[in-house]
Coordinates of C-alpha atoms in Angstrom, one line a residue:
Chain A
X182 CA -189.7 -65.1 23.1
X183 CA -185.8 -66.5 23.6
X184 CA -183.9 -65.2 25.2
X185 CA -179.8 -66.0 25.8
X186 CA -178.4 -68.1 28.4
X187 CA -176.4 -66.8 31.1
X188 CA -174.6 -69.1 31.9
X189 CA -171.5 -67.4 33.9
X190 CA -174.6 -65.6 36.2
X191 CA -175.6 -68.2 39.0
X192 CA -178.9 -67.3 39.7
X193 CA -179.7 -64.6 37.7
X194 CA -182.0 -65.5 34.7
X195 CA -183.8 -63.9 32.4
X196 CA -186.3 -61.3 31.6
X197 CA -185.0 -59.1 33.6
X198 CA -183.9 -55.5 33.2
X199 CA -185.7 -53.8 30.9
X200 CA -187.1 -57.0 29.3
X201 CA -189.5 -57.0 31.8
X202 CA -191.1 -54.3 30.2
X203 CA -191.5 -56.0 27.1
X204 CA -192.9 -59.2 28.7
X205 CA -196.3 -59.9 29.6
X206 CA -195.8 -63.0 32.0
X207 CA -193.1 -61.0 33.3
X208 CA -195.5 -57.6 34.1
X209 CA -198.4 -59.6 34.9
X210 CA -196.4 -61.7 37.6
X211 CA -195.0 -58.4 39.1
X212 CA -198.7 -56.7 38.9
X213 CA -200.0 -59.9 40.0
X214 CA -197.4 -60.2 43.2
X215 CA -198.7 -56.4 44.0
X216 CA -202.2 -57.0 44.1
X217 CA -202.0 -60.2 45.8
X218 CA -200.4 -58.9 48.5
X219 CA -202.1 -56.0 48.8
X220 CA -205.2 -58.3 49.0
X221 CA -203.8 -60.7 51.5
X222 CA -202.7 -58.2 53.6
X223 CA -202.6 -54.8 54.6
X224 CA -201.7 -51.8 52.5
X225 CA -198.2 -52.4 54.1
X226 CA -198.4 -55.6 52.1
X227 CA -198.5 -54.4 48.7
X228 CA -195.5 -52.0 49.6
X229 CA -193.3 -55.4 50.8
X230 CA -194.7 -56.9 47.5
X231 CA -192.3 -53.9 45.9
X232 CA -188.6 -56.1 47.3
X233 CA -189.7 -58.7 45.4
X234 CA -190.4 -56.6 42.2
X235 CA -187.0 -55.0 42.2
X236 CA -185.3 -57.8 42.9
X237 CA -187.5 -59.2 39.2
X238 CA -185.9 -56.7 37.5
X239 CA -182.6 -56.9 39.2
X240 CA -181.8 -60.3 38.9
X241 CA -184.9 -62.3 37.2
X242 CA -187.7 -64.4 39.0
X243 CA -185.5 -67.0 41.0
X244 CA -183.8 -63.6 42.8
X245 CA -187.5 -62.3 43.2
X246 CA -188.7 -65.1 44.5
X247 CA -186.2 -66.0 47.0
X248 CA -186.3 -61.7 47.9
X249 CA -189.7 -62.5 48.3
X250 CA -189.8 -65.6 50.1
X251 CA -187.2 -64.0 52.6
X252 CA -190.1 -61.0 53.1
X253 CA -193.5 -62.6 53.7
X254 CA -190.8 -64.7 56.4
X255 CA -189.5 -61.7 58.0
X256 CA -192.4 -59.5 57.9
X257 CA -195.1 -61.1 56.9
X258 CA -196.5 -61.9 60.5
X259 CA -195.9 -57.8 60.8
X260 CA -198.6 -57.1 58.0
X261 CA -200.7 -59.6 58.1
X262 CA -199.5 -61.4 55.3
X263 CA -199.8 -65.5 55.6
X264 CA -197.3 -67.8 54.7
X265 CA -199.1 -70.2 52.8
X266 CA -201.1 -68.1 49.9
X267 CA -198.1 -65.5 49.8
X268 CA -195.7 -67.9 48.5
X269 CA -198.5 -69.5 46.3
X270 CA -198.6 -65.7 44.5
X271 CA -194.9 -65.5 44.6
X272 CA -195.3 -69.2 43.0
X273 CA -196.1 -66.7 40.0
X274 CA -192.5 -65.2 39.0
X275 CA -190.8 -68.5 38.8
X276 CA -194.0 -69.4 36.6
X277 CA -192.7 -66.7 34.1
X278 CA -189.8 -68.8 32.9
X279 CA -191.8 -71.8 32.2
X280 CA -193.9 -70.7 31.0
X281 CA -192.3 -69.5 27.6
X282 CA -191.6 -73.6 27.2
X283 CA -195.7 -74.1 26.1
X284 CA -198.9 -74.8 27.8
X285 CA -198.0 -78.3 28.8
X286 CA -194.8 -77.2 31.1
X287 CA -196.7 -74.4 32.5
X288 CA -199.8 -77.5 33.6
X289 CA -196.6 -79.4 34.8
X290 CA -195.6 -76.8 36.7
X291 CA -198.5 -76.0 37.9
X292 CA -199.5 -79.6 39.1
X293 CA -195.7 -79.7 41.0
X294 CA -196.6 -76.9 43.2
X295 CA -200.3 -78.2 44.0
X296 CA -198.8 -81.7 44.5
X297 CA -196.1 -79.9 46.9
X298 CA -198.7 -77.7 48.6
X299 CA -201.3 -80.5 48.9
X300 CA -198.0 -82.5 50.7
X301 CA -197.4 -79.6 52.9
X302 CA -201.0 -79.2 54.6
X303 CA -201.4 -82.6 54.5
X304 CA -198.5 -83.0 56.8
X305 CA -199.3 -80.2 58.5
X306 CA -202.2 -81.4 59.6
X307 CA -200.7 -84.5 61.1
X308 CA -199.4 -81.7 63.7
X309 CA -196.2 -82.7 62.5
X310 CA -192.9 -80.3 63.0
X311 CA -191.5 -77.6 60.3
X312 CA -188.5 -80.2 60.1
X313 CA -190.5 -83.4 59.3
X314 CA -192.2 -81.2 56.8
X315 CA -189.1 -80.4 55.2
X316 CA -187.7 -83.6 55.0
X317 CA -191.0 -85.0 53.3
X318 CA -190.8 -82.3 51.0
X319 CA -187.1 -82.3 49.9
X320 CA -187.3 -85.9 49.5
X321 CA -190.0 -86.3 47.5
X322 CA -188.6 -83.8 45.8
X323 CA -185.5 -85.6 45.4
X324 CA -186.5 -88.8 44.4
X325 CA -188.5 -87.8 41.6
X326 CA -185.8 -86.0 40.4
X327 CA -183.6 -88.7 40.5
X328 CA -186.2 -90.9 38.4
X329 CA -186.4 -87.9 35.9
X330 CA -183.2 -88.7 35.5
X331 CA -183.2 -92.3 35.2
X332 CA -185.8 -92.1 32.7
X333 CA -183.8 -89.5 30.6
X334 CA -181.1 -91.9 30.5
X335 CA -183.1 -95.0 29.6
X336 CA -185.2 -93.1 27.1
X337 CA -182.0 -91.6 25.1
X338 CA -180.4 -95.1 25.5
X339 CA -177.4 -93.4 27.6
X340 CA -177.3 -96.7 30.2
X341 CA -174.7 -99.3 29.8
X342 CA -175.6 -102.7 29.8
X343 CA -174.6 -104.8 32.3
X344 CA -171.9 -107.1 31.0
X345 CA -171.5 -104.5 28.3
X346 CA -173.2 -106.3 25.3
X347 CA -175.2 -103.4 25.0
Chain B
X111 CA -178.6 -85.2 32.9
X112 CA -175.3 -83.3 34.6
X113 CA -176.8 -80.8 36.6
X114 CA -174.6 -77.0 35.9
X115 CA -173.4 -74.7 39.0
X116 CA -176.5 -73.0 37.7
X117 CA -178.3 -76.1 38.8
X118 CA -176.1 -76.2 42.1
X119 CA -177.1 -72.8 43.1
X120 CA -180.8 -73.0 43.0
X121 CA -180.2 -76.0 45.4
X122 CA -178.4 -74.2 47.4
X123 CA -180.7 -71.3 47.6
X124 CA -183.4 -73.9 48.1
X125 CA -181.6 -75.0 50.9
X126 CA -180.8 -72.2 52.5
X127 CA -185.0 -70.9 52.5
X128 CA -185.7 -74.3 54.0
X129 CA -183.2 -74.2 56.7
X130 CA -183.5 -70.8 57.5
X131 CA -187.5 -71.7 57.8
X132 CA -187.1 -74.9 59.8
X133 CA -184.6 -72.7 62.1
X134 CA -186.8 -69.8 62.6
X135 CA -190.1 -71.8 62.7
X136 CA -191.1 -69.7 59.6
X137 CA -193.0 -72.1 57.2
X138 CA -192.7 -69.2 54.8
X139 CA -189.2 -70.5 54.4
X140 CA -189.8 -74.0 53.9
X141 CA -192.5 -73.5 51.4
X142 CA -190.6 -71.3 48.9
X143 CA -187.4 -73.6 49.0
X144 CA -190.2 -76.6 48.1
X145 CA -191.4 -74.0 45.4
X146 CA -187.9 -73.3 44.4
X147 CA -187.2 -77.1 44.2
X148 CA -190.8 -78.0 42.3
X149 CA -188.8 -75.1 39.6
X150 CA -186.1 -77.0 39.3
X151 CA -187.8 -80.1 38.9
X152 CA -190.0 -78.5 36.2
X153 CA -186.7 -76.9 34.8
X154 CA -185.6 -80.6 34.7
X155 CA -188.3 -81.9 33.0
X156 CA -188.6 -78.8 29.8
X157 CA -185.0 -80.0 29.6
X158 CA -185.5 -83.6 29.3
X159 CA -188.4 -83.2 26.5
X160 CA -186.0 -80.6 24.5
X161 CA -182.8 -83.2 24.6
X162 CA -185.3 -85.9 23.6
X163 CA -186.3 -84.0 20.4
X164 CA -182.7 -82.5 19.5
X165 CA -181.6 -86.6 19.7
X166 CA -184.6 -87.2 17.0
X167 CA -184.2 -84.5 14.9
X168 CA -180.5 -83.8 15.1
X169 CA -178.4 -85.0 11.7
X170 CA -174.7 -85.1 12.4
X171 CA -172.4 -85.9 8.8
X172 CA -168.6 -86.0 8.8
X173 CA -167.9 -85.8 4.5
X174 CA -164.4 -86.2 4.1
X175 CA -163.2 -84.9 0.2
X176 CA -162.3 -87.9 -0.4
X177 CA -161.9 -91.6 1.2
X178 CA -158.8 -92.6 -0.1
X179 CA -155.6 -90.2 0.9
X180 CA -152.3 -91.5 0.7
X181 CA -149.7 -90.9 4.1
X182 CA -149.0 -87.6 5.0
X183 CA -151.8 -86.2 2.4
X184 CA -154.1 -82.9 3.9
X185 CA -157.4 -83.8 3.4
X186 CA -160.1 -81.3 4.1
X187 CA -162.9 -82.4 5.8
X188 CA -166.4 -80.8 6.4
X189 CA -168.2 -81.6 9.2
X190 CA -172.2 -80.5 9.8
X191 CA -175.1 -80.2 11.9
X192 CA -178.8 -79.7 11.5
X193 CA -182.0 -79.8 13.1
X194 CA -185.5 -80.7 11.5
X195 CA -186.5 -77.4 13.6
X196 CA -185.2 -75.1 16.1
X197 CA -185.2 -75.4 19.7
X198 CA -184.2 -73.3 22.5
X199 CA -181.4 -75.4 23.7
X200 CA -177.6 -74.5 22.6
X201 CA -176.2 -77.5 20.8
X202 CA -172.2 -78.2 19.9
X203 CA -170.6 -81.2 18.4
X204 CA -167.2 -81.3 18.9
X205 CA -165.6 -83.9 15.9
X206 CA -162.9 -86.4 16.6
X207 CA -160.3 -87.4 14.4
X208 CA -159.3 -91.0 13.9
X209 CA -156.1 -92.2 15.9
X210 CA -153.3 -90.9 14.6
X211 CA -154.4 -88.1 12.0
X212 CA -152.8 -85.2 12.6
X213 CA -154.9 -81.9 12.8
X214 CA -153.5 -79.0 10.7
X215 CA -152.8 -76.1 12.3
X216 CA -155.6 -73.7 13.5
X217 CA -158.5 -76.3 12.8
X218 CA -161.7 -75.9 14.5
X219 CA -163.3 -79.0 14.8
X220 CA -166.0 -77.4 17.0
X221 CA -169.5 -76.6 15.7
X222 CA -172.2 -74.9 17.2
X223 CA -176.5 -74.2 16.9
X224 CA -177.2 -71.4 19.3
X225 CA -181.1 -71.9 20.1
X226 CA -182.9 -70.9 17.6
X227 CA -181.1 -71.5 14.4
X228 CA -181.2 -75.4 12.5
X229 CA -177.6 -75.7 10.7
X230 CA -173.8 -75.2 11.2
X231 CA -170.7 -76.5 9.9
X232 CA -167.1 -76.5 9.9
X233 CA -164.2 -77.5 7.7
X234 CA -160.9 -78.7 8.9
X235 CA -158.0 -80.6 7.0
X236 CA -155.9 -83.5 8.5
X237 CA -153.3 -86.0 7.7
X238 CA -152.5 -89.1 8.5
X239 CA -149.0 -90.5 9.3
X240 CA -149.5 -94.0 9.5
X241 CA -151.4 -96.2 7.0
X242 CA -154.4 -98.0 7.4
X243 CA -158.2 -98.0 7.2
X244 CA -159.5 -95.7 9.9
X245 CA -162.8 -95.4 11.3
X246 CA -164.0 -92.0 12.2
X247 CA -165.0 -92.0 15.6
X248 CA -168.4 -90.9 16.9
X249 CA -169.0 -87.4 17.3
X250 CA -169.9 -86.0 20.6
X251 CA -172.7 -83.4 20.7
X252 CA -173.5 -81.8 24.1
X253 CA -177.1 -79.8 24.9
X254 CA -177.3 -77.1 27.6
X255 CA -181.2 -76.8 28.8
X256 CA -182.9 -73.3 28.0
X257 CA -182.0 -72.3 31.2
X258 CA -178.4 -73.5 31.9
X259 CA -179.1 -75.6 34.9
X260 CA -178.3 -78.9 33.4
X261 CA -176.3 -80.0 29.9
X262 CA -176.7 -83.8 28.5
X263 CA -174.2 -85.1 26.0
X264 CA -175.2 -87.9 23.2
X265 CA -173.1 -89.4 21.0
X266 CA -173.6 -89.8 16.9
X267 CA -171.5 -92.0 14.7
X268 CA -171.0 -90.7 11.7
X269 CA -170.5 -93.7 10.2
X270 CA -167.3 -92.8 7.9
X271 CA -164.3 -94.7 7.4
X272 CA -160.6 -93.7 5.7
X273 CA -158.5 -95.3 3.5
X274 CA -155.3 -94.3 4.2
X275 CA -152.5 -95.7 1.3
X276 CA -148.7 -95.6 2.1
X277 CA -146.5 -93.6 -0.6
X278 CA -146.1 -96.0 -3.2
X279 CA -147.7 -96.1 -6.4
X280 CA -149.7 -99.3 -7.2
X281 CA -150.0 -102.2 -10.0
X282 CA -146.0 -101.3 -10.4
X283 CA -145.4 -102.4 -14.2
X284 CA -141.9 -103.4 -15.6
X285 CA -141.2 -104.8 -18.7
X286 CA -140.3 -104.4 -22.5
X287 CA -142.8 -104.4 -25.1
X288 CA -145.8 -105.2 -22.3
X289 CA -144.3 -108.3 -21.0
X290 CA -143.0 -108.0 -17.4
X291 CA -140.0 -109.1 -16.6
X292 CA -137.7 -109.1 -13.8
X293 CA -135.5 -106.5 -13.9
X294 CA -134.4 -105.5 -10.9
X295 CA -133.1 -107.4 -7.8
X296 CA -130.1 -108.9 -9.8
X297 CA -126.9 -108.5 -11.5
X298 CA -126.9 -106.7 -14.5
X299 CA -126.8 -109.7 -17.3
X300 CA -123.1 -110.9 -17.7
X301 CA -121.8 -109.3 -14.6
X302 CA -121.4 -112.2 -12.9
X303 CA -121.3 -112.6 -9.3
X304 CA -121.2 -110.3 -6.6
X305 CA -117.8 -107.9 -7.1
X306 CA -116.6 -110.0 -3.6
X307 CA -113.5 -112.4 -3.6
X308 CA -112.9 -114.7 -0.2
X309 CA -109.7 -113.3 1.3
X310 CA -108.9 -115.2 4.8
X311 CA -110.5 -117.0 7.2
X312 CA -110.6 -116.2 11.3
X313 CA -112.6 -117.5 14.0
X314 CA -115.6 -115.8 14.9
X315 CA -115.7 -112.6 17.0
X316 CA -119.1 -110.8 18.7
X317 CA -121.1 -108.4 16.2
X318 CA -119.9 -111.0 13.3
X319 CA -124.1 -111.6 11.2
X320 CA -124.9 -115.0 10.8
X321 CA -124.6 -115.7 7.1
X322 CA -121.1 -114.2 7.2
X323 CA -120.3 -118.3 9.2
X324 CA -118.3 -120.5 6.7
X325 CA -120.5 -123.6 8.5
X326 CA -117.7 -126.4 6.1
X327 CA -114.7 -124.3 8.0
X328 CA -116.5 -124.4 11.2
X329 CA -117.1 -128.4 11.3
X330 CA -113.5 -128.7 10.0
X331 CA -112.1 -126.6 12.5
X332 CA -114.8 -127.8 15.3
X333 CA -115.3 -123.9 16.6
X334 CA -117.4 -121.2 14.7
X335 CA -115.6 -119.2 11.5
X336 CA -116.2 -116.5 9.3
X337 CA -114.7 -116.1 5.8
X338 CA -113.8 -112.4 4.6
X339 CA -114.2 -111.0 1.4
X340 CA -112.8 -108.5 -0.6
X341 CA -113.9 -106.3 -3.9
X342 CA -112.8 -108.3 -6.4
X343 CA -113.7 -105.9 -9.3
X344 CA -114.5 -102.0 -9.4
X345 CA -117.3 -102.0 -11.1
X346 CA -120.2 -99.8 -9.0
X347 CA -123.8 -99.8 -9.4
X348 CA -124.8 -96.1 -9.8
X349 CA -128.4 -95.1 -9.4
X350 CA -129.3 -91.6 -11.2
X351 CA -132.8 -90.6 -10.6
X352 CA -134.5 -88.0 -12.8
X353 CA -136.5 -85.4 -10.7
X354 CA -137.1 -82.6 -12.9
X355 CA -140.7 -81.4 -13.1
X356 CA -141.5 -83.4 -15.9
X357 CA -141.4 -86.3 -13.6
X358 CA -144.4 -85.1 -11.6
X359 CA -147.1 -86.3 -13.5
X360 CA -149.3 -88.6 -12.7
X361 CA -151.8 -88.4 -9.5
X362 CA -150.3 -87.8 -5.9
X363 CA -148.1 -90.8 -4.9
X364 CA -148.6 -92.6 -8.3
X365 CA -146.3 -90.1 -10.2
X366 CA -143.3 -90.9 -12.3
X367 CA -141.0 -90.1 -9.8
X368 CA -142.6 -92.5 -7.8
X369 CA -142.2 -95.2 -9.7
X370 CA -138.5 -94.4 -10.2
X371 CA -138.8 -94.3 -6.7
X372 CA -140.1 -97.5 -5.9
X373 CA -137.8 -99.5 -8.9
X374 CA -134.4 -97.1 -7.9
X375 CA -135.3 -98.6 -4.0
X376 CA -135.6 -101.9 -5.7
X377 CA -132.1 -101.7 -6.7
X378 CA -130.3 -100.6 -4.0
X379 CA -131.9 -102.9 -1.6
X380 CA -130.5 -105.9 -4.0
X381 CA -127.5 -103.5 -4.2
X382 CA -127.0 -104.1 -0.3
X383 CA -127.7 -107.4 -0.3
X384 CA -124.7 -107.9 -2.6
X385 CA -122.7 -105.4 -1.0
X386 CA -122.0 -104.1 -4.1
X387 CA -120.7 -100.4 -4.3
X388 CA -123.7 -98.3 -4.5
X389 CA -123.8 -94.6 -5.2
X390 CA -126.8 -92.1 -5.8
X391 CA -127.4 -89.3 -8.0
X392 CA -130.5 -87.1 -8.1
X393 CA -130.7 -84.9 -11.4
X394 CA -132.9 -82.1 -11.7
X395 CA -133.9 -79.1 -13.9
X396 CA -130.6 -77.1 -13.4
X397 CA -128.7 -80.3 -12.3
X398 CA -126.8 -82.9 -10.0
X399 CA -129.1 -81.9 -6.5
X400 CA -127.4 -85.2 -4.7
X401 CA -124.4 -87.2 -4.9
X402 CA -123.8 -90.1 -2.5
X403 CA -120.3 -91.1 -4.1
X404 CA -120.5 -95.2 -4.1
X405 CA -120.4 -96.5 -1.1
X406 CA -120.5 -100.3 0.7
X407 CA -121.0 -99.2 4.4
X408 CA -124.3 -99.8 6.0
X409 CA -124.4 -96.4 7.1
X410 CA -123.9 -95.2 3.1
X411 CA -126.9 -97.5 2.0
X412 CA -129.2 -96.2 4.6
X413 CA -128.2 -92.8 3.6
X414 CA -128.6 -93.5 0.3
X415 CA -132.4 -95.3 1.1
X416 CA -133.3 -91.8 2.4
X417 CA -131.8 -90.0 -0.1
X418 CA -134.6 -91.4 -2.3
X419 CA -137.4 -91.5 0.2
X420 CA -136.6 -87.6 0.1
X421 CA -136.4 -87.1 -3.4
X422 CA -138.9 -84.1 -4.9
X423 CA -139.8 -83.5 -8.2
X424 CA -137.5 -80.0 -8.5
X425 CA -139.0 -77.0 -8.4
X426 CA -136.3 -75.1 -10.0
X427 CA -133.3 -72.5 -8.4
X428 CA -132.8 -74.7 -5.1
X429 CA -129.9 -76.7 -6.7
X430 CA -126.5 -76.3 -7.3
X431 CA -125.6 -76.2 -10.8
X432 CA -123.9 -78.1 -13.1
X433 CA -120.3 -77.8 -13.6
X434 CA -120.5 -77.0 -17.3
X435 CA -117.9 -77.1 -19.8
X436 CA -115.2 -79.4 -17.9
X437 CA -115.8 -82.9 -19.3
X438 CA -114.6 -85.1 -22.0
X439 CA -117.3 -84.8 -24.5
X440 CA -117.9 -80.8 -23.8
X441 CA -115.2 -80.2 -26.6
X442 CA -115.4 -80.4 -30.4
X443 CA -112.7 -82.8 -30.3
X444 CA -113.9 -84.8 -28.4
X445 CA -117.5 -84.8 -29.7
X446 CA -115.4 -85.7 -33.2
X447 CA -113.5 -88.3 -31.6
X448 CA -116.7 -89.8 -30.4
X449 CA -118.4 -89.2 -33.9
X450 CA -115.4 -91.2 -35.4
X451 CA -115.5 -94.7 -33.1
X452 CA -119.1 -95.1 -34.1
X453 CA -118.6 -94.3 -37.6
X454 CA -117.6 -98.0 -38.0
X455 CA -121.0 -99.0 -36.2
X456 CA -123.2 -99.9 -39.1
X457 CA -126.1 -100.8 -36.1
X458 CA -129.6 -99.0 -36.4
X459 CA -128.4 -97.2 -33.3
X460 CA -124.8 -95.9 -34.7
X461 CA -126.3 -95.0 -37.9
X462 CA -129.5 -92.8 -35.7
X463 CA -126.7 -91.4 -33.1
X464 CA -124.2 -90.6 -36.4
X465 CA -126.1 -88.1 -37.7
X466 CA -126.2 -86.0 -34.2
X467 CA -122.5 -86.5 -34.4
X468 CA -121.9 -85.1 -37.9
X469 CA -122.4 -81.5 -37.1
X470 CA -120.1 -82.0 -33.9
X471 CA -120.2 -78.3 -32.6
X472 CA -123.1 -77.5 -32.8
X473 CA -124.5 -81.0 -31.0
X474 CA -122.2 -80.0 -28.6
X475 CA -123.8 -77.1 -27.7
X476 CA -127.3 -78.6 -27.7
X477 CA -126.3 -80.9 -25.5
X478 CA -124.2 -79.0 -23.5
X479 CA -127.5 -77.0 -21.8
X480 CA -129.1 -80.5 -21.1
X481 CA -128.6 -81.1 -17.4
X482 CA -129.8 -84.9 -17.5
X483 CA -126.6 -85.3 -20.1
X484 CA -124.4 -83.4 -18.1
X485 CA -125.8 -84.9 -15.0
X486 CA -124.8 -88.4 -16.5
X487 CA -121.2 -87.1 -17.9
X488 CA -120.3 -86.1 -14.6
X489 CA -121.2 -89.0 -12.9
X490 CA -119.3 -90.6 -15.7
X491 CA -116.0 -88.4 -14.7
X492 CA -116.4 -88.8 -11.1
X493 CA -116.5 -92.3 -10.7
X494 CA -113.5 -94.8 -11.3
X495 CA -113.6 -98.1 -13.0
X496 CA -116.5 -99.9 -14.3
X497 CA -120.2 -98.1 -14.1
X498 CA -123.3 -100.2 -14.0
X499 CA -126.1 -97.1 -14.3
X500 CA -129.3 -97.5 -13.7
X501 CA -131.0 -94.5 -14.9
X502 CA -134.4 -93.6 -14.0
X503 CA -136.6 -91.1 -16.3
X504 CA -138.9 -90.6 -18.5
X505 CA -139.1 -90.1 -22.4
X506 CA -140.1 -87.0 -22.8
X507 CA -136.3 -85.9 -24.8
X508 CA -135.9 -89.1 -26.6
X509 CA -133.4 -86.8 -28.3
X510 CA -131.1 -87.0 -24.9
X511 CA -131.6 -89.6 -23.9
X512 CA -130.3 -91.5 -27.2
X513 CA -127.3 -89.4 -26.4
X514 CA -127.3 -90.6 -23.0
X515 CA -126.7 -93.9 -24.3
X516 CA -124.3 -93.4 -26.5
X517 CA -122.8 -91.6 -23.9
X518 CA -122.6 -94.8 -22.1
X519 CA -121.7 -97.0 -24.1
X520 CA -118.4 -94.9 -25.1
X521 CA -116.9 -94.9 -22.0
X522 CA -118.0 -98.7 -22.0
X523 CA -120.6 -98.5 -19.1
X524 CA -123.3 -101.2 -18.2
X525 CA -126.6 -99.2 -19.0
X526 CA -130.0 -100.4 -17.4
X527 CA -132.6 -97.3 -18.7
X528 CA -136.5 -96.9 -17.0
X529 CA -138.1 -94.8 -19.5
X530 CA -141.7 -93.5 -17.6
X531 CA -143.8 -93.4 -21.3
X532 CA -145.7 -90.1 -20.7
X533 CA -148.6 -92.0 -21.9
X534 CA -149.4 -93.7 -19.3
X535 CA -149.5 -90.9 -16.8
X536 CA -151.2 -88.5 -18.9
X537 CA -154.2 -87.6 -17.2
X538 CA -156.8 -87.4 -20.2
X539 CA -155.1 -90.2 -22.3
X540 CA -156.8 -92.6 -21.7
X541 CA -159.9 -91.3 -22.8
X542 CA -158.7 -92.5 -26.3
X543 CA -157.2 -95.8 -26.2
X544 CA -156.1 -95.9 -30.1
X545 CA -154.4 -92.6 -29.5
X546 CA -153.1 -94.3 -26.7
X547 CA -151.7 -97.1 -27.9
X548 CA -150.0 -95.2 -31.1
X549 CA -148.3 -93.5 -28.7
X550 CA -147.2 -96.5 -26.5
X551 CA -146.2 -97.6 -29.8
X552 CA -144.0 -94.9 -30.4
X553 CA -142.9 -94.9 -27.5
X554 CA -141.7 -99.1 -27.2
X555 CA -140.1 -98.5 -31.0
X556 CA -138.4 -95.5 -29.3
X557 CA -137.0 -98.4 -26.2
X558 CA -136.0 -101.3 -28.6
X559 CA -133.8 -98.6 -30.8
X560 CA -132.1 -97.5 -27.9
X561 CA -132.1 -101.3 -26.2
X562 CA -130.1 -102.4 -29.3
X563 CA -126.5 -100.3 -28.0
X564 CA -124.2 -102.3 -26.3
X565 CA -124.1 -102.9 -22.9
X566 CA -127.7 -101.8 -22.7
X567 CA -130.7 -102.6 -21.0
X568 CA -134.3 -99.9 -21.6
X569 CA -137.4 -101.4 -19.8
X570 CA -141.1 -99.5 -19.7
X571 CA -141.8 -98.2 -16.1
X572 CA -145.4 -97.7 -15.3
X573 CA -149.3 -98.3 -14.2
X574 CA -149.6 -101.7 -15.5
X575 CA -153.7 -101.3 -15.4
X576 CA -153.4 -98.8 -17.5
X577 CA -150.9 -100.3 -20.2
X578 CA -153.3 -103.5 -19.8
X579 CA -156.1 -101.1 -20.8
X580 CA -154.2 -99.7 -23.8
X581 CA -153.1 -103.1 -25.1
X582 CA -156.5 -104.8 -24.3
X583 CA -158.0 -101.5 -26.4
X584 CA -155.3 -102.3 -29.6
X585 CA -156.6 -106.3 -29.0
X586 CA -160.4 -105.9 -29.7
X587 CA -159.5 -103.5 -32.5
X588 CA -157.8 -106.0 -34.2
X589 CA -160.8 -108.5 -33.6

């Protein structure tokens, strides 16, 4: 399914609104979040999952993920919701935007998430503080993004050769 | 790969989540920010795959309707974009025109392929104010990722050129009976030097040109001196160009009028170089439309050149009418007087013309309404002294051309007549070269008959390649 690009809305992405009901991945992500929170924490955690669900309908997957993250950070301890598994459950909402690009994109997204989670666990296991952990994760993502950008320039022939003799 | 504002907003959100997580010692915030960063990275990879697919499958073409145009001619250009398979990306191509090209009003030079589309095109027109060969610049193609986070701009070289020729006829032929002659740039045969005599020698002052310096006087008097001239004769060169609708025959930039204009400009340059008094008249379907009386001033020469460049085929209705019935030959008595003068003329020309003057009343009525004849009559009436008339027209109304020649002869003027034979400009005349030769032979016979008039020279004027083709076909047929 293709969706029109809302280039004027910074974070609002489709599917949202009524489109959620027509999108099987979106419905699965929302239901999965509710179930996941309910399983991971107390029954109250399932109620907390309604916040990202409503945000999904209102603003799409990115907004839903951000609201869900804030909810987990804010009331996670109260409803006995562990941070790492809850964030992994919320990742399913971001995956809705990726899955339409094919299995390969979905698998890549999953691999990247696994890499980030693994890095987080590894760094935290060395008793590093959150600041160091955040710096390692951010640094890795920035380097990966830059390398992908350079690879794209070379592949598409957009790099000007030195000396201008192309 | 260029991030869009949506990309940076997502980065900012990730930063806020991570920063808040660090400050409040909430691992969820740090993890959430990192996962959002992963989503951005994955979007970037998906966009890269789409950009690569577009680069491989995209075809952009720029097709002008013609590859050779003339200056200021509007040319229609169709630009199209096509994909072998649809994508989820939005693709926008901006067509640029060659340097110096002027886009016509309302031109749309942008093509857009929305997600899922495979073909799009646009058509616009432009013109070129300068002659030369131009390459179409590379087309700028901007691709936007499906989620609007990044864009990329590729360039596609359409590899097309366009040639812009100056607005002048090519392969210009001036001749008689198919033989080229140098019929302009000189004074008419028997006319002698320019109409100037030396008047006095004076000292050089700032502003005098180098060619005015009299070197003998300068050597003798040991300081620069110039020789001033005054007009010796009052013989004036009058260029008269027929720009009626019938002169608008031929391809754009190569019409009868374009050839006539080129020769007229040559005569104007020659007159200016000799400092001959020069006048210019343009005669349309309704009569005289441009009137520049003889002048020897530099500004006057320039006005005449500009008027020659600006003259266009007449469309009718926008010209000042020619005066009627007040010329010397409009009255039957004057026509009969002319008939008597030609009565003693035993030449073929005199015999051919006298038969028309025999019925003088009807003759006056017939020629009175002809704008070319009336125009020449007005020129001779308005111009004092001797006239050298350079008349450029076509051979369509041969009877009127004879009338004009006899009129100039009767007024003791000199006539250089340049005729553009219709056979050399008709679009389909080259389809049957045998018939074309017959028409040309008829024209040549007519040209010779008019050329026999006193003080009259008649030339053929037109595209040399066409004339060569007609004559060559005749040569082959004889063999």
